[in-house]
Coordinates of C-alpha atoms and ligand atoms in Angstrom, one line a residue:
Chain Q
M1257 CA 196.1 194.9 -73.8
A1258 CA 194.1 198.2 -73.4
V1259 CA 191.2 199.0 -70.8
C1260 CA 188.1 199.3 -72.4
D1261 CA 185.8 202.6 -71.9
Q1262 CA 182.8 201.1 -70.2
Q1263 CA 180.7 203.4 -72.4
D1264 CA 182.2 201.0 -75.5
L1265 CA 181.4 197.6 -73.9
F1266 CA 178.1 199.3 -73.9
T1267 CA 177.9 200.1 -77.1
Y1268 CA 179.3 196.9 -78.3
L1269 CA 176.8 194.7 -76.2
L1270 CA 174.0 197.1 -77.2
R1271 CA 174.5 196.0 -81.0
L1272 CA 174.7 192.5 -80.5
G1273 CA 171.6 192.1 -78.2
D1274 CA 169.5 194.4 -80.8
S1275 CA 170.6 192.4 -83.6
G1276 CA 169.5 189.7 -81.4
L1277 CA 166.2 191.1 -80.2
V1278 CA 164.9 192.2 -83.9
L1279 CA 165.7 189.3 -85.4
G1280 CA 163.8 187.5 -82.9
Q1281 CA 160.7 189.4 -82.9
R1282 CA 160.8 189.4 -87.1
L1283 CA 161.0 185.2 -86.4
S1284 CA 158.1 185.4 -83.9
E1285 CA 156.0 186.9 -86.7
W1286 CA 156.0 183.7 -88.0
V1287 CA 154.1 181.7 -85.8
G1288 CA 151.0 180.3 -86.8
K1289 CA 152.3 180.9 -90.2
A1290 CA 154.9 178.7 -91.2
P1291 CA 154.6 176.3 -94.2
M1292 CA 154.4 172.9 -92.0
L1293 CA 154.3 171.9 -88.7
E1294 CA 158.2 171.2 -88.4
E1295 CA 159.1 174.7 -89.6
E1296 CA 156.5 175.9 -87.2
M1297 CA 158.7 174.8 -84.4
A1298 CA 162.2 175.3 -85.7
L1299 CA 161.6 179.0 -86.6
A1300 CA 159.6 179.5 -82.9
N1301 CA 162.6 177.3 -81.5
M1302 CA 165.0 180.1 -83.3
A1303 CA 163.3 183.4 -82.3
L1304 CA 163.7 181.7 -78.7
D1305 CA 167.2 181.5 -79.2
L1306 CA 167.3 185.0 -80.2
V1307 CA 165.2 186.5 -77.7
G1308 CA 167.3 184.4 -74.6
Q1309 CA 170.5 185.6 -76.2
S1310 CA 169.5 189.3 -76.2
R1311 CA 168.1 189.0 -72.6
M1312 CA 171.8 188.2 -71.6
L1313 CA 173.3 190.7 -73.8
L1314 CA 171.0 193.5 -72.8
S1315 CA 171.3 192.6 -69.0
Y1316 CA 174.9 193.0 -69.1
A1317 CA 174.7 196.0 -71.4
A1318 CA 172.5 197.6 -68.7
L1319 CA 174.7 196.0 -65.7
V1320 CA 177.9 197.9 -67.6
E1321 CA 175.7 200.9 -68.0
G1322 CA 176.0 201.0 -64.5
K1323 CA 172.5 203.5 -64.5
G1324 CA 169.8 201.0 -63.1
R1325 CA 168.3 200.7 -66.3
T1326 CA 167.3 196.8 -66.9
E1327 CA 167.2 194.4 -70.1
D1328 CA 163.2 195.3 -70.8
Q1329 CA 164.2 199.1 -70.3
L1330 CA 166.4 198.7 -73.4
A1331 CA 164.1 196.8 -75.3
M1332 CA 160.9 198.6 -74.7
H1333 CA 162.2 202.2 -74.1
R1334 CA 164.2 203.0 -77.0
D1335 CA 163.0 205.3 -79.9
V1336 CA 164.2 203.6 -83.8
H1337 CA 167.4 206.0 -83.5
E1338 CA 168.9 204.2 -80.4
F1339 CA 168.6 200.5 -81.8
T1340 CA 172.1 199.6 -83.0
N1341 CA 171.1 196.2 -85.2
P1342 CA 172.4 196.2 -89.0
L1343 CA 169.8 196.6 -91.4
L1344 CA 169.4 192.8 -92.5
V1345 CA 168.1 191.7 -89.2
E1346 CA 164.8 194.1 -89.5
Q1347 CA 163.5 193.7 -93.0
P1348 CA 160.6 191.9 -93.5
N1349 CA 159.9 188.3 -93.5
G1350 CA 158.6 188.6 -96.6
D1351 CA 158.3 184.5 -97.9
F1352 CA 159.7 181.7 -96.7
A1353 CA 162.8 181.9 -98.8
H1354 CA 163.4 185.7 -97.6
S1355 CA 163.3 184.5 -94.0
M1356 CA 165.6 181.4 -94.5
A1357 CA 168.0 183.6 -97.0
R1358 CA 168.1 186.6 -93.8
Q1359 CA 168.4 183.8 -91.6
Y1360 CA 171.4 182.3 -93.1
F1361 CA 173.0 185.7 -93.7
Y1362 CA 172.8 186.5 -90.3
A1363 CA 173.6 182.9 -88.6
S1364 CA 176.5 182.2 -90.6
F1365 CA 177.8 185.9 -89.9
A1366 CA 176.7 185.7 -85.9
E1367 CA 178.4 181.7 -85.7
R1368 CA 181.6 183.2 -86.8
L1369 CA 181.5 186.0 -84.7
F1370 CA 180.3 184.7 -81.6
D1371 CA 182.9 181.9 -82.3
K1372 CA 185.5 184.3 -81.7
L1373 CA 183.7 185.9 -79.1
Q1374 CA 184.3 182.9 -77.0
H1375 CA 187.6 183.9 -76.1
S1376 CA 187.1 187.2 -75.5
A1377 CA 189.0 189.5 -72.8
D1378 CA 185.5 189.8 -71.0
T1379 CA 184.8 186.6 -69.4
Q1380 CA 180.8 187.4 -69.2
L1381 CA 180.7 188.0 -72.6
A1382 CA 182.4 185.1 -73.4
G1383 CA 180.2 182.9 -71.3
I1384 CA 177.6 184.3 -73.4
A1385 CA 179.4 183.7 -76.8
A1386 CA 179.6 180.1 -76.1
K1387 CA 176.0 179.2 -75.9
A1388 CA 175.2 181.6 -78.4
V1389 CA 177.3 180.0 -80.8
K1390 CA 175.6 176.8 -80.8
E1391 CA 172.6 178.3 -81.3
F1392 CA 173.5 180.1 -84.5
R1393 CA 175.3 176.8 -85.9
Y1394 CA 171.8 175.6 -85.5
H1395 CA 170.1 178.5 -87.3
A1396 CA 172.6 178.3 -89.6
R1397 CA 172.6 175.1 -91.1
H1398 CA 169.0 175.1 -90.9
A1399 CA 168.4 178.2 -92.8
G1400 CA 171.3 176.7 -95.5
L1401 CA 169.5 173.4 -95.8
W1402 CA 166.4 175.3 -97.1
M1403 CA 168.4 177.2 -99.7
V1404 CA 169.9 174.2 -100.8
R1405 CA 166.1 172.8 -100.6
L1406 CA 164.5 175.9 -102.5
G1407 CA 166.9 176.6 -104.9
D1408 CA 167.7 173.0 -105.9
G1409 CA 163.7 172.2 -105.4
T1410 CA 160.9 173.3 -108.3
E1411 CA 161.2 176.4 -110.8
E1412 CA 159.2 178.6 -108.4
S1413 CA 161.2 178.1 -105.5
R1414 CA 164.4 178.3 -107.1
D1415 CA 162.9 181.7 -108.6
R1416 CA 162.0 183.1 -105.1
M1417 CA 165.1 182.0 -103.2
I1418 CA 167.1 184.0 -106.3
R1419 CA 164.8 187.2 -105.3
A1420 CA 165.2 186.8 -102.0
I1421 CA 168.9 186.7 -102.2
Q1422 CA 168.9 189.5 -104.7
E1423 CA 167.1 191.8 -102.4
L1424 CA 168.7 190.7 -99.1
W1425 CA 172.7 190.8 -100.5
P1426 CA 173.0 194.8 -100.5
Y1427 CA 171.9 194.1 -96.5
T1428 CA 174.8 192.0 -96.2
G1429 CA 178.3 194.1 -96.2
E1430 CA 177.0 196.4 -92.9
L1431 CA 177.5 193.0 -90.9
F1432 CA 181.5 193.4 -91.9
E1433 CA 182.0 197.1 -91.2
T1434 CA 184.6 198.0 -88.8
D1435 CA 184.0 201.1 -87.0
E1436 CA 186.4 203.4 -84.3
L1437 CA 184.5 201.5 -82.0
D1438 CA 185.2 197.9 -83.2
R1439 CA 189.0 198.6 -83.8
R1440 CA 189.2 200.1 -79.9
M1441 CA 187.0 196.6 -78.8
L1442 CA 189.7 194.5 -81.1
E1443 CA 192.7 196.5 -79.6
A1444 CA 191.4 195.6 -75.9
G1445 CA 190.8 192.1 -76.8
I1446 CA 186.9 192.2 -76.1
G1447 CA 185.7 192.5 -80.0
V1448 CA 186.7 190.4 -83.1
D1449 CA 188.4 191.2 -86.5
L1450 CA 185.4 191.0 -88.9
H1451 CA 187.3 191.3 -91.9
V1452 CA 188.9 187.9 -91.1
L1453 CA 185.1 186.5 -90.2
R1454 CA 184.3 187.4 -94.0
K1455 CA 186.6 185.6 -95.6
S1456 CA 185.2 182.2 -94.1
W1457 CA 181.7 183.6 -94.2
R1458 CA 181.6 184.0 -98.1
E1459 CA 183.3 180.3 -98.6
D1460 CA 180.6 178.6 -96.7
L1461 CA 177.9 180.8 -98.9
D1462 CA 179.4 179.9 -102.4
R1463 CA 179.2 176.2 -101.0
V1464 CA 175.5 176.2 -100.0
L1465 CA 174.8 178.2 -103.3
G1466 CA 176.7 176.1 -105.4
E1467 CA 174.9 172.9 -103.7
A1468 CA 171.7 174.9 -104.2
G1469 CA 172.7 175.4 -108.1
L1470 CA 172.3 179.4 -107.5
P1471 CA 174.1 181.9 -109.1
L1472 CA 176.8 183.4 -106.7
P1473 CA 175.9 187.2 -105.6
A1474 CA 178.8 189.8 -106.4
D1475 CA 181.7 190.8 -104.1
D1476 CA 181.5 194.5 -105.2
A1477 CA 177.6 195.3 -105.5
W1478 CA 176.4 197.9 -103.7
M1479 CA 175.7 197.8 -99.7
H1480 CA 173.5 199.9 -97.6
S1481 CA 174.7 201.0 -94.2
G1482 CA 173.4 202.7 -91.5
G1483 CA 171.8 200.2 -88.5
R1484 CA 174.1 200.1 -86.2
A1485 CA 174.6 203.9 -86.0
G1486 CA 171.1 204.2 -85.5
R1487 CA 169.8 205.3 -89.2
H1488 CA 167.2 202.1 -89.8
S1489 CA 164.8 201.6 -93.0
E1490 CA 160.9 202.5 -92.5
H1491 CA 160.3 199.0 -91.4
L1492 CA 161.8 199.2 -88.1
G1493 CA 159.2 202.0 -86.4
H1494 CA 156.6 199.2 -87.0
L1495 CA 158.0 196.8 -85.3
L1496 CA 159.2 198.5 -82.2
A1497 CA 155.8 199.8 -82.2
T1498 CA 154.3 196.7 -82.1
M1499 CA 156.9 195.3 -79.6
Q1500 CA 156.7 198.3 -77.1
F1501 CA 153.4 198.7 -77.4
L1502 CA 152.1 197.5 -73.6
P1503 CA 155.0 199.2 -71.8
R1504 CA 155.0 202.4 -73.5
A1505 CA 151.2 202.5 -73.0
Y1506 CA 151.1 201.3 -69.4
P1507 CA 154.7 203.0 -68.2
D1508 CA 153.9 202.5 -64.2
A1509 CA 153.1 198.4 -64.7
G1510 CA 155.5 195.3 -63.6
W1511 CA 154.7 192.6 -65.9
Chain O
M1421 CA 157.0 166.0 -94.2
Y1422 CA 153.8 164.8 -94.5
T1423 CA 153.7 161.0 -94.8
Q1424 CA 151.2 160.1 -98.0
G1425 CA 149.1 157.1 -96.5
L1426 CA 149.5 154.5 -94.4
D1427 CA 149.0 150.6 -94.6
Q1428 CA 146.5 149.1 -92.4
S1429 CA 148.1 146.1 -90.4
D1430 CA 144.9 144.2 -90.6
T1431 CA 143.4 143.6 -94.0
R1432 CA 141.6 140.4 -93.9
T1433 CA 137.9 140.4 -93.0
P1434 CA 136.7 137.9 -90.1
G1435 CA 133.5 136.2 -90.5
P1436 CA 130.4 137.3 -88.0
E1437 CA 131.4 134.5 -85.6
E1438 CA 134.8 134.9 -85.3
E1439 CA 134.3 138.8 -85.4
A1440 CA 132.1 137.8 -81.8
Q1441 CA 135.3 135.8 -80.3
L1442 CA 137.6 138.9 -81.5
V1443 CA 135.5 141.2 -79.3
Q1444 CA 134.9 139.3 -76.9
A1445 CA 138.7 139.1 -76.2
F1446 CA 139.4 142.6 -77.3
Q1447 CA 136.9 143.5 -74.4
A1448 CA 138.5 141.1 -71.8
R1449 CA 141.9 142.5 -72.6
I1450 CA 140.8 146.2 -72.0
D1451 CA 138.8 145.3 -68.6
A1452 CA 142.4 143.5 -67.4
E1453 CA 144.0 147.0 -68.3
E1454 CA 145.8 145.7 -71.0
K1455 CA 147.2 148.3 -73.6
I1456 CA 146.2 147.9 -77.4
E1457 CA 148.8 148.6 -79.4
P1458 CA 148.6 149.7 -83.2
R1459 CA 149.4 146.1 -84.7
D1460 CA 146.7 144.7 -82.3
W1461 CA 143.2 143.5 -83.6
M1462 CA 140.6 146.4 -82.3
P1463 CA 136.8 146.5 -83.4
D1464 CA 136.3 149.2 -86.6
A1465 CA 134.1 151.4 -84.1
Y1466 CA 137.1 151.7 -81.7
R1467 CA 139.8 152.5 -84.4
R1468 CA 137.2 155.3 -85.5
T1469 CA 136.4 157.0 -82.1
L1470 CA 140.1 156.8 -81.3
V1471 CA 141.2 158.7 -84.6
R1472 CA 138.3 161.0 -84.4
Q1473 CA 139.6 162.0 -80.9
I1474 CA 143.2 162.0 -81.4
S1475 CA 142.8 164.4 -84.7
Q1476 CA 140.7 166.7 -83.1
H1477 CA 142.9 166.9 -79.9
A1478 CA 145.9 167.5 -82.1
H1479 CA 144.1 170.2 -84.3
S1480 CA 143.4 172.0 -81.1
E1481 CA 147.0 172.0 -80.5
I1482 CA 147.8 173.2 -83.7
V1483 CA 144.7 176.0 -83.9
G1484 CA 145.3 176.9 -79.8
M1485 CA 148.5 178.4 -81.7
L1486 CA 146.5 181.2 -83.1
P1487 CA 145.2 183.1 -80.2
E1488 CA 148.2 182.7 -78.0
G1489 CA 150.5 183.4 -80.8
N1490 CA 148.3 186.7 -81.3
W1491 CA 150.4 188.5 -77.9
I1492 CA 154.1 186.7 -78.7
T1493 CA 154.6 189.8 -81.0
R1494 CA 153.5 192.1 -78.1
A1495 CA 154.5 190.3 -74.9
P1496 CA 155.1 193.0 -72.9
S1497 CA 158.7 191.6 -71.3
L1498 CA 161.5 189.9 -73.0
K1499 CA 160.9 186.9 -70.4
R1500 CA 157.9 187.0 -71.1
K1501 CA 157.9 187.0 -75.0
A1502 CA 160.3 183.8 -74.2
I1503 CA 157.8 182.0 -72.4
L1504 CA 154.8 182.5 -74.5
L1505 CA 157.3 181.6 -77.3
A1506 CA 158.0 178.1 -75.5
K1507 CA 155.0 177.4 -74.7
V1508 CA 153.6 177.8 -78.2
Q1509 CA 156.2 175.9 -79.5
D1510 CA 155.4 173.3 -76.8
E1511 CA 151.7 173.5 -78.2
A1512 CA 153.3 172.6 -81.8
G1513 CA 155.1 169.4 -80.6
H1514 CA 151.8 168.4 -79.1
G1515 CA 150.5 168.2 -82.3
L1516 CA 153.0 166.5 -84.1
Y1517 CA 152.9 163.7 -81.3
L1518 CA 149.2 163.3 -81.4
Y1519 CA 149.3 163.3 -85.5
S1520 CA 151.8 160.8 -85.3
A1521 CA 149.7 158.8 -82.7
A1522 CA 146.9 158.8 -84.9
E1523 CA 148.9 157.8 -87.6
T1524 CA 149.6 154.8 -86.1
L1525 CA 145.6 153.8 -86.4
G1526 CA 146.3 154.0 -90.1
T1527 CA 145.1 157.5 -91.1
S1528 CA 147.7 159.7 -92.3
R1529 CA 148.3 163.6 -91.3
Q1530 CA 147.8 164.6 -94.8
Q1531 CA 144.4 163.1 -94.8
M1532 CA 143.6 164.8 -90.8
V1533 CA 144.8 168.2 -92.3
D1534 CA 142.8 168.2 -95.2
Q1535 CA 139.7 167.5 -92.9
L1536 CA 140.8 170.3 -90.9
L1537 CA 140.8 172.8 -93.3
S1538 CA 138.1 171.8 -94.9
G1539 CA 136.0 172.4 -92.0
K1540 CA 134.9 168.6 -91.6
A1541 CA 137.2 168.1 -88.7
K1542 CA 136.3 169.9 -85.4
Y1543 CA 139.1 171.5 -82.9
S1544 CA 138.2 172.7 -79.2
S1545 CA 135.8 175.8 -79.3
I1546 CA 137.9 177.5 -77.1
F1547 CA 140.3 178.7 -79.7
N1548 CA 137.4 180.5 -81.0
Y1549 CA 137.5 183.2 -78.8
P1550 CA 139.6 186.8 -79.3
T1551 CA 142.7 187.1 -77.0
L1552 CA 142.0 190.8 -76.5
N1553 CA 144.2 191.6 -73.4
W1554 CA 147.2 190.5 -72.3
A1555 CA 145.8 189.0 -69.2
D1556 CA 144.1 186.5 -71.5
I1557 CA 147.7 184.7 -72.2
G1558 CA 147.1 184.2 -68.4
A1559 CA 143.7 183.3 -68.5
I1560 CA 144.3 180.8 -71.3
G1561 CA 147.2 179.2 -69.2
W1562 CA 145.5 179.1 -66.1
L1563 CA 142.0 178.0 -67.5
V1564 CA 142.3 176.3 -70.8
D1565 CA 145.5 174.5 -69.9
G1566 CA 143.8 173.7 -66.9
A1567 CA 140.9 172.1 -68.0
A1568 CA 142.6 170.6 -71.4
I1569 CA 145.2 168.6 -67.9
M1570 CA 141.3 167.9 -66.1
N1571 CA 140.8 166.2 -69.4
Q1572 CA 143.8 164.4 -70.1
I1573 CA 145.7 163.0 -67.0
P1574 CA 143.2 160.1 -67.4
L1575 CA 144.3 159.9 -70.7
C1576 CA 147.4 158.9 -70.0
R1577 CA 145.8 155.3 -68.8
C1578 CA 143.7 155.3 -72.1
S1579 CA 143.8 151.9 -73.5
Y1580 CA 145.3 153.1 -76.3
G1581 CA 149.1 152.3 -76.1
P1582 CA 150.4 155.2 -78.6
Y1583 CA 147.7 157.8 -77.0
S1584 CA 148.5 157.1 -73.5
R1585 CA 152.2 157.8 -73.9
A1586 CA 151.7 160.8 -76.3
M1587 CA 149.9 162.1 -73.4
V1588 CA 152.0 161.4 -70.4
R1589 CA 154.4 163.4 -71.7
V1590 CA 151.8 165.9 -73.1
C1591 CA 150.2 166.2 -69.7
K1592 CA 153.5 167.3 -68.3
E1593 CA 154.0 170.6 -70.2
E1594 CA 150.5 171.3 -69.8
S1595 CA 151.0 171.6 -66.0
F1596 CA 154.2 174.0 -66.5
H1597 CA 151.7 176.1 -69.1
Q1598 CA 148.9 176.1 -66.0
R1599 CA 151.3 177.1 -63.6
Q1600 CA 152.8 180.1 -66.1
G1601 CA 149.4 181.3 -66.9
Y1602 CA 148.4 181.8 -63.0
E1603 CA 151.8 183.3 -62.5
I1604 CA 150.7 186.3 -65.2
M1605 CA 147.1 186.2 -63.4
T1606 CA 148.6 186.7 -60.4
V1607 CA 150.8 189.9 -61.3
M1608 CA 148.1 191.5 -63.5
A1609 CA 145.9 190.5 -60.5
R1610 CA 148.4 192.2 -58.2
G1611 CA 149.3 195.0 -60.4
T1612 CA 148.1 198.6 -61.4
D1613 CA 144.0 199.1 -61.5
A1614 CA 144.5 198.7 -65.2
Q1615 CA 146.1 195.5 -65.3
R1616 CA 143.8 194.1 -62.2
R1617 CA 141.2 195.3 -64.9
M1618 CA 142.6 193.5 -67.3
A1619 CA 142.7 190.3 -65.1
Q1620 CA 139.1 190.3 -64.5
D1621 CA 137.8 190.6 -68.0
A1622 CA 139.8 188.2 -69.1
L1623 CA 138.2 185.8 -66.3
E1624 CA 134.8 186.7 -67.1
R1625 CA 135.4 186.6 -71.0
W1626 CA 137.3 182.6 -70.5
W1627 CA 135.7 181.5 -67.8
W1628 CA 132.3 179.8 -69.1
P1629 CA 133.8 178.7 -72.4
S1630 CA 136.6 176.9 -70.1
L1631 CA 133.5 175.2 -68.4
M1632 CA 132.4 174.5 -71.8
M1633 CA 135.3 172.9 -72.5
F1634 CA 134.4 169.6 -70.8
G1635 CA 131.7 169.1 -73.4
P1636 CA 127.9 168.2 -73.0
S1637 CA 126.0 167.2 -69.8
D1638 CA 126.5 163.6 -69.6
S1639 CA 122.7 163.2 -70.3
D1640 CA 123.7 164.7 -73.6
S1641 CA 126.8 163.2 -74.7
A1642 CA 126.7 161.1 -77.5
H1643 CA 129.9 158.9 -77.1
T1644 CA 130.4 158.9 -73.4
A1645 CA 128.8 155.7 -72.5
Q1646 CA 130.9 154.1 -75.1
S1647 CA 134.0 155.5 -74.8
M1648 CA 134.1 154.5 -71.3
R1649 CA 133.6 150.9 -72.0
W1650 CA 136.4 151.0 -74.1
K1651 CA 138.7 152.9 -71.4
I1652 CA 139.2 155.7 -73.5
K1653 CA 137.3 157.8 -71.2
R1654 CA 137.6 157.4 -67.8
F1655 CA 135.7 160.0 -66.5
T1656 CA 132.2 161.5 -67.6
N1657 CA 132.0 165.3 -68.4
D1658 CA 130.2 166.5 -65.7
E1659 CA 132.6 164.8 -63.0
L1660 CA 135.5 166.2 -64.9
R1661 CA 133.9 170.0 -64.9
Q1662 CA 133.2 169.5 -61.4
K1663 CA 136.8 168.8 -60.7
F1664 CA 137.9 172.0 -62.4
V1665 CA 135.9 174.1 -60.5
D1666 CA 136.6 172.6 -57.3
V1667 CA 140.6 173.4 -58.0
T1668 CA 140.0 177.0 -59.9
V1669 CA 137.6 178.6 -57.9
P1670 CA 140.1 179.2 -55.0
Q1671 CA 142.5 179.9 -57.0
G1672 CA 140.5 182.9 -58.4
H1673 CA 139.4 184.1 -54.9
F1674 CA 143.1 183.7 -54.2
L1675 CA 144.0 186.6 -56.1
G1676 CA 140.7 188.3 -55.5
L1677 CA 139.0 187.8 -59.1
E1678 CA 135.2 187.3 -58.8
F1679 CA 133.9 184.8 -61.3
P1680 CA 130.6 185.6 -63.5
D1681 CA 128.5 183.5 -62.0
P1682 CA 126.1 184.7 -59.0
E1683 CA 125.0 180.9 -58.2
L1684 CA 128.4 180.0 -57.7
K1685 CA 128.5 178.7 -54.0
L1686 CA 130.4 175.9 -51.7
D1687 CA 128.2 173.1 -50.7
E1688 CA 129.5 172.9 -47.5
Q1689 CA 128.3 169.4 -47.1
T1690 CA 129.9 167.7 -50.3
G1691 CA 132.6 170.2 -50.4
H1692 CA 132.1 170.7 -54.2
W1693 CA 131.7 174.2 -55.6
N1694 CA 127.8 174.5 -57.2
F1695 CA 127.7 176.8 -60.3
G1696 CA 125.0 178.2 -62.6
P1697 CA 123.5 176.6 -65.2
I1698 CA 126.3 176.4 -68.3
D1699 CA 124.5 178.4 -72.0
W1700 CA 124.6 175.4 -74.2
S1701 CA 123.3 177.5 -76.9
E1702 CA 126.4 179.5 -76.9
F1703 CA 128.0 176.2 -77.3
K1704 CA 126.2 175.2 -79.8
Q1705 CA 126.7 177.8 -82.2
V1706 CA 130.5 178.0 -81.5
L1707 CA 130.4 174.7 -82.3
E1708 CA 128.3 175.4 -85.6
G1709 CA 131.0 178.3 -86.7
N1710 CA 129.5 181.0 -85.4
G1711 CA 132.0 181.7 -82.4
P1712 CA 134.0 185.2 -82.6
C1713 CA 136.6 184.2 -84.3
N1714 CA 135.6 180.6 -86.2
A1715 CA 136.2 182.3 -89.7
E1716 CA 139.4 183.7 -88.8
R1717 CA 140.9 180.2 -87.2
M1718 CA 140.3 178.4 -90.0
R1719 CA 141.0 181.4 -92.6
A1720 CA 144.4 181.7 -90.9
R1721 CA 145.3 178.0 -90.9
Q1722 CA 144.1 177.6 -94.6
T1723 CA 146.2 181.0 -95.7
A1724 CA 149.4 179.4 -94.4
H1725 CA 148.6 176.0 -95.4
Q1726 CA 147.8 177.3 -99.0
E1727 CA 151.2 179.6 -98.8
G1728 CA 153.2 177.0 -98.0
A1729 CA 152.1 174.4 -100.5
W1730 CA 155.2 176.0 -103.3
V1731 CA 157.4 175.2 -99.7
R1732 CA 156.2 171.6 -99.5
Q1733 CA 156.4 170.7 -103.3
A1734 CA 160.1 172.2 -103.5
L1735 CA 161.1 170.0 -100.4
L1736 CA 159.1 167.1 -102.4
A1737 CA 160.9 168.2 -105.9
H1738 CA 164.5 168.1 -103.9
A1739 CA 164.1 165.1 -102.0
E1740 CA 163.1 163.1 -105.3
K1741 CA 166.0 164.3 -107.3
H1742 CA 168.4 163.0 -104.8
E1743 CA 166.8 159.9 -104.1
D1744 CA 169.1 158.1 -106.0
I1745 CA 171.5 159.1 -103.6
R1746 CA 169.8 158.1 -100.6
Ligands
LIG1239 FE1 148.8 171.2 -75.7
LIG1240 FE1 149.2 173.8 -73.3

């Protein structure tokens, strides 16, 4: 097993932490707006899981970096180009169908990713993964169930779900992109082979869409990319402006 | 999902003599501190009072998510964001238990929600005030959840079983919220000058509305006497308000915060804090819909309901298609 560079590990953890943070922030925008009380609770619960995971990942990243930064300095004092989440999770909530499709796409991926990361050579990451995998399993099941209900509900819900999948599909390719960092982390026994995940991710998607009676998206569709390298959509800046407002406006305050 | 409507357990109408006996037996059970359960006979007025009170309480939990939800996306640290998300999720849970408790009295959640959305049902006026700075989240936990606990702890012994049991669960979480709110206030009051100003400003805006949460003075309260006889209520509005003031004032002073009441003074003889007169005209205005956020809160609930209609329809349609399988 190769020795892992600390800078690599930092970036790797940051990617995972940013993804949870941005998606958690998006889900928390649903509070008070959900279609029913049970979903009010489920959405807040998923947002809470994601924020909780990202706290663990970002604190660990800060520790690995060794520059005395904290989870909050990483979350609140970085600009758009320094965020490394995939574009999918920063996409606006849209309607409930959009939010559920986005949640299913990401959670079904993350469930598989963290399942493998439980066996990472980095024991701290493995510990975080063991907790996260259970949460993502629930998120994927919950959101997948909604894809079935909406796809197989009324004409309107079916149309909305079809549109949501069409619009979000081009953001799913980035989840499985493998760059040099991923390769080095895989070699060091810390990271995961994303190609392997893709097959079972796609199988589960086909099962869900089959149950929902929804058309299957094409594997060779055009895919957006760039989030992990810090090239984001216009949406992320607004999300950060809201999220970071207080610590930026009062940088000398503790909360 | 909403239940469609529930059958009442007792549809038979007793004659006047029988009714008098039933009322007497009912009151005897209450006097003996027995719990009334959903299938037991109860006077219509008792049922109506409970449905009104429990559904108002449930609506308050739901509308109460809005002023706090206003700060979730702007919580100043990830820890605070997580705590606030968990709190707001608890409040949604309280809404659920309470709607369920009210449903045992024969009114469906759908009916209660419709009454809220049409403006027929009330919710606690406190949530018609805005959250303008982060310390408001502290003030809500400390004062609003704090006042709610004062009101709700006696309800754990309420004569109606399902309500009293729901309250036991709710109260545990509310006292947690109260401590978290006070902790935010502590950090703010001991923070930078700007944070201290936010804390003071929040206390000034939330103090009087919190005192109004206990309702009108006993002499002006329409429901107090009967509710006390039925053991739905255990203490009067004024008793609970005084208890709240006595507990809360030293907590505020401990943080070096000033209460917006020049008449606030410790009565050495009784040990109670005397406070100035409450502006009941403000209370009435907010109750009548003229508070700073009444219209906004209602619009937010109505919009969520309307925009969620297609989801609920889809859920029903899907369930109906698969009924044969189940
Ligand atoms: Fe509550
Ligand atoms: Fe609460």
